[in-house]
Coordinates of C-alpha atoms and ligand atoms in Angstrom, one line a residue:
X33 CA 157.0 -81.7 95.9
X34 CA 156.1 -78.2 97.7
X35 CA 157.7 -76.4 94.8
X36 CA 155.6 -78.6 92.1
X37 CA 152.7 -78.2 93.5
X38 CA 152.8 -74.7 94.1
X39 CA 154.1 -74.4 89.8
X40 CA 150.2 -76.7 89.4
X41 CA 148.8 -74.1 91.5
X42 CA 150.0 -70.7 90.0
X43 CA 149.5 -72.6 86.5
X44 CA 145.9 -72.8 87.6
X45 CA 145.5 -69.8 88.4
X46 CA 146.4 -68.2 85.8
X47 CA 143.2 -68.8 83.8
X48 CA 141.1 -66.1 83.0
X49 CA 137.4 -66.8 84.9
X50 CA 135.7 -66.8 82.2
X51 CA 132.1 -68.2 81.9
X52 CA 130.0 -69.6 78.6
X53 CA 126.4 -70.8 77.8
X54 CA 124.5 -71.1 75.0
X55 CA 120.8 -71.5 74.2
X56 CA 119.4 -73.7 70.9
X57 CA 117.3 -71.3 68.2
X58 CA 115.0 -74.5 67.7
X59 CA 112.1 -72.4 68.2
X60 CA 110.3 -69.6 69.7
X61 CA 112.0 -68.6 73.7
X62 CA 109.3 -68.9 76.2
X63 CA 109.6 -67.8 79.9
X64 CA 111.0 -71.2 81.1
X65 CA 114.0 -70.6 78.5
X66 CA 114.2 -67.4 80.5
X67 CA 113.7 -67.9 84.0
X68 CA 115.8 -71.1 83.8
X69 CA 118.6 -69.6 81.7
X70 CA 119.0 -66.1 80.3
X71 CA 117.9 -64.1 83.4
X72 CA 120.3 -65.9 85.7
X73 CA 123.2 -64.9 82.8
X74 CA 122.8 -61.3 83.3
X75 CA 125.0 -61.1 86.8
X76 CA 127.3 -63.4 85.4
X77 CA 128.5 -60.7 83.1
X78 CA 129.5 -58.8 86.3
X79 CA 132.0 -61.0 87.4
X80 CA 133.3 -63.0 84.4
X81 CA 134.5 -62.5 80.9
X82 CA 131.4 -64.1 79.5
X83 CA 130.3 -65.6 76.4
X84 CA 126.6 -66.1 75.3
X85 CA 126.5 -68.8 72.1
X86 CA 123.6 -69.3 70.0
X87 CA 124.0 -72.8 69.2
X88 CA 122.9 -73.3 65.8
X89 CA 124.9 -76.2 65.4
X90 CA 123.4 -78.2 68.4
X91 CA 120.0 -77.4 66.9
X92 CA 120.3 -79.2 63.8
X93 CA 120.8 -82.5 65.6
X94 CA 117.1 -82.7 65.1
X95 CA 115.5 -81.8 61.9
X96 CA 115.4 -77.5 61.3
X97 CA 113.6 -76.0 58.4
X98 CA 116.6 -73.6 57.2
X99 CA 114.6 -70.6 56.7
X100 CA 113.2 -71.3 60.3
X101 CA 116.8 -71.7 61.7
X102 CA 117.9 -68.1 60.6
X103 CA 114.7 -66.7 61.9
X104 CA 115.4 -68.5 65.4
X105 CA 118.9 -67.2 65.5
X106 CA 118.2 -64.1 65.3
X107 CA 115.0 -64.6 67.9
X108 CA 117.7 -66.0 70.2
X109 CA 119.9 -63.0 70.2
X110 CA 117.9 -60.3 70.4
X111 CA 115.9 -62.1 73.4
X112 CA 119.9 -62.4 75.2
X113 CA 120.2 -58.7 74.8
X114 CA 116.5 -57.7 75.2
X115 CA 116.7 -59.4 78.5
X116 CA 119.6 -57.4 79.6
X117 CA 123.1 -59.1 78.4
X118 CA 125.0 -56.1 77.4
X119 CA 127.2 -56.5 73.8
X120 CA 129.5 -53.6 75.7
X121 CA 130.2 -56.2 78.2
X122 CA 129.6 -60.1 76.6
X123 CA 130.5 -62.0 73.7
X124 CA 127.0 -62.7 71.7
X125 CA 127.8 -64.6 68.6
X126 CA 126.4 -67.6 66.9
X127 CA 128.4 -71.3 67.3
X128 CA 128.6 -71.8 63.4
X129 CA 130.7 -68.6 62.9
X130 CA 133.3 -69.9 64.8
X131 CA 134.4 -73.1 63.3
X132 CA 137.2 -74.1 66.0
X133 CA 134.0 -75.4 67.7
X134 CA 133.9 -78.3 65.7
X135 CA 137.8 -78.5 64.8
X136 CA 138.1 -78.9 68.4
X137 CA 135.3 -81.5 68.5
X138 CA 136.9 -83.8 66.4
X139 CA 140.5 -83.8 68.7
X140 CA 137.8 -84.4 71.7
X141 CA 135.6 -87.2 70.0
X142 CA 138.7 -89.2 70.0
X143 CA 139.5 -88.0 73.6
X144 CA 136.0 -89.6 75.0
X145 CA 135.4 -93.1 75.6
X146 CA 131.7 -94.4 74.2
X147 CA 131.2 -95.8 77.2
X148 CA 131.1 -92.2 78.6
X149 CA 128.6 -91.4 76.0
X150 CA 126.2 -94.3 76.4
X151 CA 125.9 -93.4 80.2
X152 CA 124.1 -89.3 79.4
X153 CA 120.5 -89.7 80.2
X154 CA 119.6 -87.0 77.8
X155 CA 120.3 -88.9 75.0
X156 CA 118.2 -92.0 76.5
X157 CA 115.6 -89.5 77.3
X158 CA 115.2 -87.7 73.7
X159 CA 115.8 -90.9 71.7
X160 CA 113.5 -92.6 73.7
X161 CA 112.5 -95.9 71.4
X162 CA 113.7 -94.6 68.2
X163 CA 117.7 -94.9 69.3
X164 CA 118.5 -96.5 66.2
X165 CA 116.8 -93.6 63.5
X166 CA 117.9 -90.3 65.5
X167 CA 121.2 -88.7 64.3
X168 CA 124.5 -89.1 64.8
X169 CA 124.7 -85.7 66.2
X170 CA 121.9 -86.1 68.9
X171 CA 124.6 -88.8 70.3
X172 CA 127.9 -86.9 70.4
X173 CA 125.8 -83.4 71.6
X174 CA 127.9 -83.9 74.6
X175 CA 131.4 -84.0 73.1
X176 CA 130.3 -80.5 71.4
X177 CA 129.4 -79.1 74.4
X178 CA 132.4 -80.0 76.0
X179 CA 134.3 -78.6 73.1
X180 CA 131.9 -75.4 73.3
X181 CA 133.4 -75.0 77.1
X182 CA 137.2 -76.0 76.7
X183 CA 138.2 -73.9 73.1
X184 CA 137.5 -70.8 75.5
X185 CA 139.2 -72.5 78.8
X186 CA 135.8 -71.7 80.4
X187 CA 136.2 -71.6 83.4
X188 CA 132.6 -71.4 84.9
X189 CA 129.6 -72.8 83.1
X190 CA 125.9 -71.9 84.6
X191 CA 124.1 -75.1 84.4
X192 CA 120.7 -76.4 85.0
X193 CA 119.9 -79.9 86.6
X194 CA 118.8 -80.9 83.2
X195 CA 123.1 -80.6 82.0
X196 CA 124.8 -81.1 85.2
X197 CA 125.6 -84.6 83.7
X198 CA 127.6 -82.9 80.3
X199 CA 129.2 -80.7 82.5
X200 CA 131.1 -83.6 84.2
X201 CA 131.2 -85.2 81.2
X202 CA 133.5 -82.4 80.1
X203 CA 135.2 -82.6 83.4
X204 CA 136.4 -86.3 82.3
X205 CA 137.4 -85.2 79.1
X206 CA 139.3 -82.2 80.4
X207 CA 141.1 -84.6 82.8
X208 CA 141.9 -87.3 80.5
X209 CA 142.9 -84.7 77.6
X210 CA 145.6 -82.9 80.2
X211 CA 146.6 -86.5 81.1
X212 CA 147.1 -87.8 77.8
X213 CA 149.2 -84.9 76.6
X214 CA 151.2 -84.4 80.1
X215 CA 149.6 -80.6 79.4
X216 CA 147.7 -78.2 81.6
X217 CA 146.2 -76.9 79.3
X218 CA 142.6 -77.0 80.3
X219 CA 140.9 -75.8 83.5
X220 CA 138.5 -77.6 85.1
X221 CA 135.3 -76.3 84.2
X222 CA 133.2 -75.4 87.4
X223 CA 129.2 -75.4 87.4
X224 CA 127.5 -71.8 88.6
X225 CA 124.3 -74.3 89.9
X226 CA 122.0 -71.2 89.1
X227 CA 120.0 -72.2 92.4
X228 CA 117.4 -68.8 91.7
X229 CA 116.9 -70.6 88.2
X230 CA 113.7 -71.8 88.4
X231 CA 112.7 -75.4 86.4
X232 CA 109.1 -74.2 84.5
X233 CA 106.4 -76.5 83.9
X234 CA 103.7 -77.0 81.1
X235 CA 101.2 -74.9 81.6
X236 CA 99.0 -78.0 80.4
X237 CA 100.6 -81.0 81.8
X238 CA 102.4 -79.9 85.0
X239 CA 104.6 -83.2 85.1
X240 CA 106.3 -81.9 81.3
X241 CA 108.8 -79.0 81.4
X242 CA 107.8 -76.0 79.3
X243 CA 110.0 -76.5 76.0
X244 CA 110.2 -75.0 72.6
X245 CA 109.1 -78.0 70.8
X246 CA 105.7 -79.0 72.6
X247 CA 103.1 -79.6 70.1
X248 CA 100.6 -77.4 72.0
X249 CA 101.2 -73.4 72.0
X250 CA 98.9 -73.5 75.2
X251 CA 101.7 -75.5 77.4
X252 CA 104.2 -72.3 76.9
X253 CA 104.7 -68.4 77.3
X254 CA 106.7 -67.2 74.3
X255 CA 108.9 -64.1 75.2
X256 CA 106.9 -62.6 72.1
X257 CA 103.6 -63.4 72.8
X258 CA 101.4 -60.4 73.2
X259 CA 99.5 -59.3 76.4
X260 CA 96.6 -61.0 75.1
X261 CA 98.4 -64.6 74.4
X262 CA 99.6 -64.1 77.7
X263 CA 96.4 -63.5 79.6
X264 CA 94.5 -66.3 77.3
X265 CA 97.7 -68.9 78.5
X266 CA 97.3 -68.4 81.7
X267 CA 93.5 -68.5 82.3
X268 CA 93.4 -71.3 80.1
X269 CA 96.8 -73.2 82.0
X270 CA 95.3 -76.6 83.8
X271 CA 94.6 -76.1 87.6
X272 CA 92.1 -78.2 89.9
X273 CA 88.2 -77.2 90.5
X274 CA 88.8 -76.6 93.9
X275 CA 90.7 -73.7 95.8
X276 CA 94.6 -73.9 96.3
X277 CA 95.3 -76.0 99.4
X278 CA 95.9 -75.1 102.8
X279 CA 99.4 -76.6 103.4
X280 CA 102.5 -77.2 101.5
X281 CA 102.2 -81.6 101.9
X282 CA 99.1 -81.1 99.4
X283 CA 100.4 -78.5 97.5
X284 CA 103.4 -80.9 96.4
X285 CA 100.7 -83.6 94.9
X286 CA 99.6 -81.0 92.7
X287 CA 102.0 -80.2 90.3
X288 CA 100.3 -77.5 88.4
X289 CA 99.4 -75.5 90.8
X290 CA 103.0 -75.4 91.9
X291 CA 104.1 -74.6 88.2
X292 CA 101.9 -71.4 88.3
X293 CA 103.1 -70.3 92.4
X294 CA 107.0 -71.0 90.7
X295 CA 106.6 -68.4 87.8
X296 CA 105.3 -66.0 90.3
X297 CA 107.9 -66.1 92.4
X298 CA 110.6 -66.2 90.2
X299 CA 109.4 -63.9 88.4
X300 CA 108.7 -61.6 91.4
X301 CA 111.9 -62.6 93.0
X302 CA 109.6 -63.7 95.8
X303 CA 110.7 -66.7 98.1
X304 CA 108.1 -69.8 96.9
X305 CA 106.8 -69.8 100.7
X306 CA 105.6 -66.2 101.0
X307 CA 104.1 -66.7 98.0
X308 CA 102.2 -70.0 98.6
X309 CA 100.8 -68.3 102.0
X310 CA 99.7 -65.3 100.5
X311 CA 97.3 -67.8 97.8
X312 CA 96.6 -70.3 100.3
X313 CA 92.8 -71.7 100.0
X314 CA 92.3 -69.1 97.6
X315 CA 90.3 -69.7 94.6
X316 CA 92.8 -70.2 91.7
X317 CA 91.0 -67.1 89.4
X318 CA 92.6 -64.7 92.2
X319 CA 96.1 -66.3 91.5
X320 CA 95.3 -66.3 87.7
X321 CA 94.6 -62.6 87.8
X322 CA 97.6 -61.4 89.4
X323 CA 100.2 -63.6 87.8
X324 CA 98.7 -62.7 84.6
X325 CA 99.8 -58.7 85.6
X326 CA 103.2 -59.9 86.6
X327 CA 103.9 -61.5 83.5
X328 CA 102.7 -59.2 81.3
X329 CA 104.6 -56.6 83.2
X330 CA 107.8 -58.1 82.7
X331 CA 107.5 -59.3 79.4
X332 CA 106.1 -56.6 77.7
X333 CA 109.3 -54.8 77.8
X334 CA 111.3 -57.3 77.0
X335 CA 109.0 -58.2 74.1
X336 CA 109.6 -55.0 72.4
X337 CA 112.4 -54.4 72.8
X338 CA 113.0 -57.7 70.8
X339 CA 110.5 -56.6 67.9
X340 CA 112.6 -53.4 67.6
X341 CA 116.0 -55.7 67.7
X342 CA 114.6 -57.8 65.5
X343 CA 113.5 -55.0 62.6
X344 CA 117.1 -53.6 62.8
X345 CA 118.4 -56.3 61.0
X346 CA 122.1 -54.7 60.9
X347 CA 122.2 -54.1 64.4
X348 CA 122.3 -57.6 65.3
X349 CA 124.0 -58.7 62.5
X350 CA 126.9 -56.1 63.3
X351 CA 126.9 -57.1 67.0
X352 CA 127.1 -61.1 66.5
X353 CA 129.7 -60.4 63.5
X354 CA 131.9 -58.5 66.2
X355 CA 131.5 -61.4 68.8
X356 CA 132.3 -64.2 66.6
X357 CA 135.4 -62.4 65.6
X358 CA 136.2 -61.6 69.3
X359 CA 135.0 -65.8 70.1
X360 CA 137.5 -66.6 67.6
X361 CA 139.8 -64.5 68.7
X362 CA 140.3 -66.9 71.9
X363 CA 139.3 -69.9 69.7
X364 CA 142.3 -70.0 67.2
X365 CA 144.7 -69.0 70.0
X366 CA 143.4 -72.4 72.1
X367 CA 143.1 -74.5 68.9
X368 CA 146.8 -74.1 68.3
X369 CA 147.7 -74.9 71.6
X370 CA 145.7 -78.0 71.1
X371 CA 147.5 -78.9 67.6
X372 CA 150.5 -78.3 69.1
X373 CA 150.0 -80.9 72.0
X374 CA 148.5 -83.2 70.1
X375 CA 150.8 -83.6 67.5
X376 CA 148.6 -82.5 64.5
X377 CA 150.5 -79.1 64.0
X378 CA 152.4 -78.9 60.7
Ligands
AQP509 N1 111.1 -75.4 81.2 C1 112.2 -74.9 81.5 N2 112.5 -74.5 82.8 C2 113.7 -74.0 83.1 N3 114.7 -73.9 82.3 C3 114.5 -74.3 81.0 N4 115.4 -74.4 79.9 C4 114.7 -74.9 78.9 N5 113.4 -75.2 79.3 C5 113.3 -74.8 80.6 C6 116.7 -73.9 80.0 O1 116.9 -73.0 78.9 C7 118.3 -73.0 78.4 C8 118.3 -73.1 77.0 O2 117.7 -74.2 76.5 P1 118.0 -74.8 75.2 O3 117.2 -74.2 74.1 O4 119.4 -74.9 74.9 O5 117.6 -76.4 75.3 P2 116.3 -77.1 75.9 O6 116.5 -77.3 77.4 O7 116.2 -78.3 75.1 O8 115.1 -76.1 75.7 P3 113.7 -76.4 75.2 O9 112.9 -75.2 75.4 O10 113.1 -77.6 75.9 O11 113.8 -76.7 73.7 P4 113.5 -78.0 72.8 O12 112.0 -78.2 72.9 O13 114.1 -77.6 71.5 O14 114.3 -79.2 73.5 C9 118.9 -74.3 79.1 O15 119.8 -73.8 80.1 C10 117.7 -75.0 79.7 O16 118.1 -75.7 80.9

């Protein structure tokens, strides 16, 4: 038993940590996209062999003008290496280019039970009353992911609370695929719970997160707005007449003025605490003024540099060729490790 257990073990150990995450080019990034996500990538690539997807194909599961798409992919790319992922060091490419995504999919899709599937929130959540008219797609989202995680054998995957439930989703599927096939093929994927990663509200509706899609360009910072935008945003973002409160209990029934404290600190790298005490039954124009330096501060540079990305069309195009063909590199090798368990090599 000793000596089996000890072959699991060293078999398990044997995977290379690698880590992967992707972001959606359904629109313009905005800060929550990048205090939530991209930011908390950059150590990653540190420690891992990392892999930074732009996934195109998850963002077609709801309606994308194709010009639009392009002009998003590219967005999303430049703002991953504007923000400080390094092409020297991480894989950038975009999900489409590598098509073992979706070969590997298909193997997975008949892996996964429905019932699995009927149980993610997310899709409940985005669906809302129109389950029967959204796509196909918006309903097996998970079973790509997982596939987006196991055709590299990721072994780490930096996740928010909003897709700790995929994650062990893919964890099933992992288990049940190794099962199945009497392989070890897969690792277990394990969550990086980016615990700096902070969750970023609406500026106008503190209860909403910030997102890409909201109808109102006042609820979100876009990582290209100018200095401007930005100051307008912020002195414009919803707040209460009166002065910040005086303790934390009444600070927690007002949800906006705890969206504008969060940014500040995460973007100052500030714990929350300090930061409420230092505004504390101050008038909410003094907190206004000085967040709207902060972000302008560190935006700004990121902000160019992802004009100047974005006018060297080659640039980018040359670095995402080169990561899809070092993705697909790993990809093929893991898809034919898959055929081969499965059965569906020829
Ligand atoms: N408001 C947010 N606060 C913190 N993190 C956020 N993320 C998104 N919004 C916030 C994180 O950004 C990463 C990339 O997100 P995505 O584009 O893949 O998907 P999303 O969560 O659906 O982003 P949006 O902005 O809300 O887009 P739409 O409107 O298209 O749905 C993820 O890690 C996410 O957690």
């Amino acid at each position: 038993l000793l000596k089996k257990c000890l072959k699991i073990m060293s078999k398990k150990d044997s995977f290379v940590q690698r880590v992967l995450s992707g972001v959606q080019p359904t629109g313009g990034l905005h800060i929550g996209n990048y205090l939530g996500a991209i930011k908390n990538f950059i150590p990653l690539q540190e420690k891992y062999e990392s892999l930074f997807c732009v996934v195109d194909l998850h963002a077609i599961t709801v309606w994308q003008d194709p010009n639009e798409l392009l002009l998003n992919k590219r967005e999303v790319a430049a703002a991953f290496i504007a923000s400080g992922i390094d092409p020297s060091k991480s894989i950038i490419f975009n999900q489409s280019n590598v098509p073992e995504h979706t070969q590997l999919s298909w193997v997975l899709n008949c892996v996964a039970r429905i019932g699995w599937l009927n149980r993610m929130t997310q899709f409940k959540d985005k669906a809302g009353k129109n389950r029967e008219n959204v796509s196909v797609g918006l309903y097996t989202y998970p079973i790509l992911m997982a596939s987006d995680i196991m055709i590299y054998k990721a072994t780490h995957v930096p996740v928010g609370e909003d897709q700790k439930q995929h994650l062990e989703l893919t964890r099933d599927i992992v288990l049940k695929f190794n099962n199945d096939f009497k392989v070890n093929l897969f690792p277990m994927p394990e969550p990086i719970i980016m615990e700096k990663a902070a969750r970023i509200m609406s500026l106008r509706d503190g209860a909403k997160k910030m997102s890409k899609s909201d109808a109102s360009e006042y609820s979100r910072i876009m990582l290209t707005d100018s200095d401007d935008e930005i100051s307008k945003k912020i002195k414009k973002a919803k707040t209460d007449a009166k002065p910040l409160p005086d303790t934390i209990k009444e600070l927690e029934r007002m949800p906006e003025a705890n969206n504008l404290l969060t940014i500040f600190s995460a973007f100052e790298e500030e714990k929350f605490d300090l930061v409420f005490k230092r505004y504390q039954g101050k008038n909410f124009s003094d907190l206004k003024k000085d967040l709207i330096e902060i972000v302008i501060n560190k935006i700004g540079p990121i902000r160019q540099e992802m004009i100047k990305l974005t006018n060297d069309e080659k640039y980018l195009e040359d670095i995402l060729k080169s990561g899809s063909e070092k993705a697909e590199h790993i990809a093929s090798g893991v898809l034919k490790e898959v055929y081969d368990a499965t059965g569906l090599k020829f």
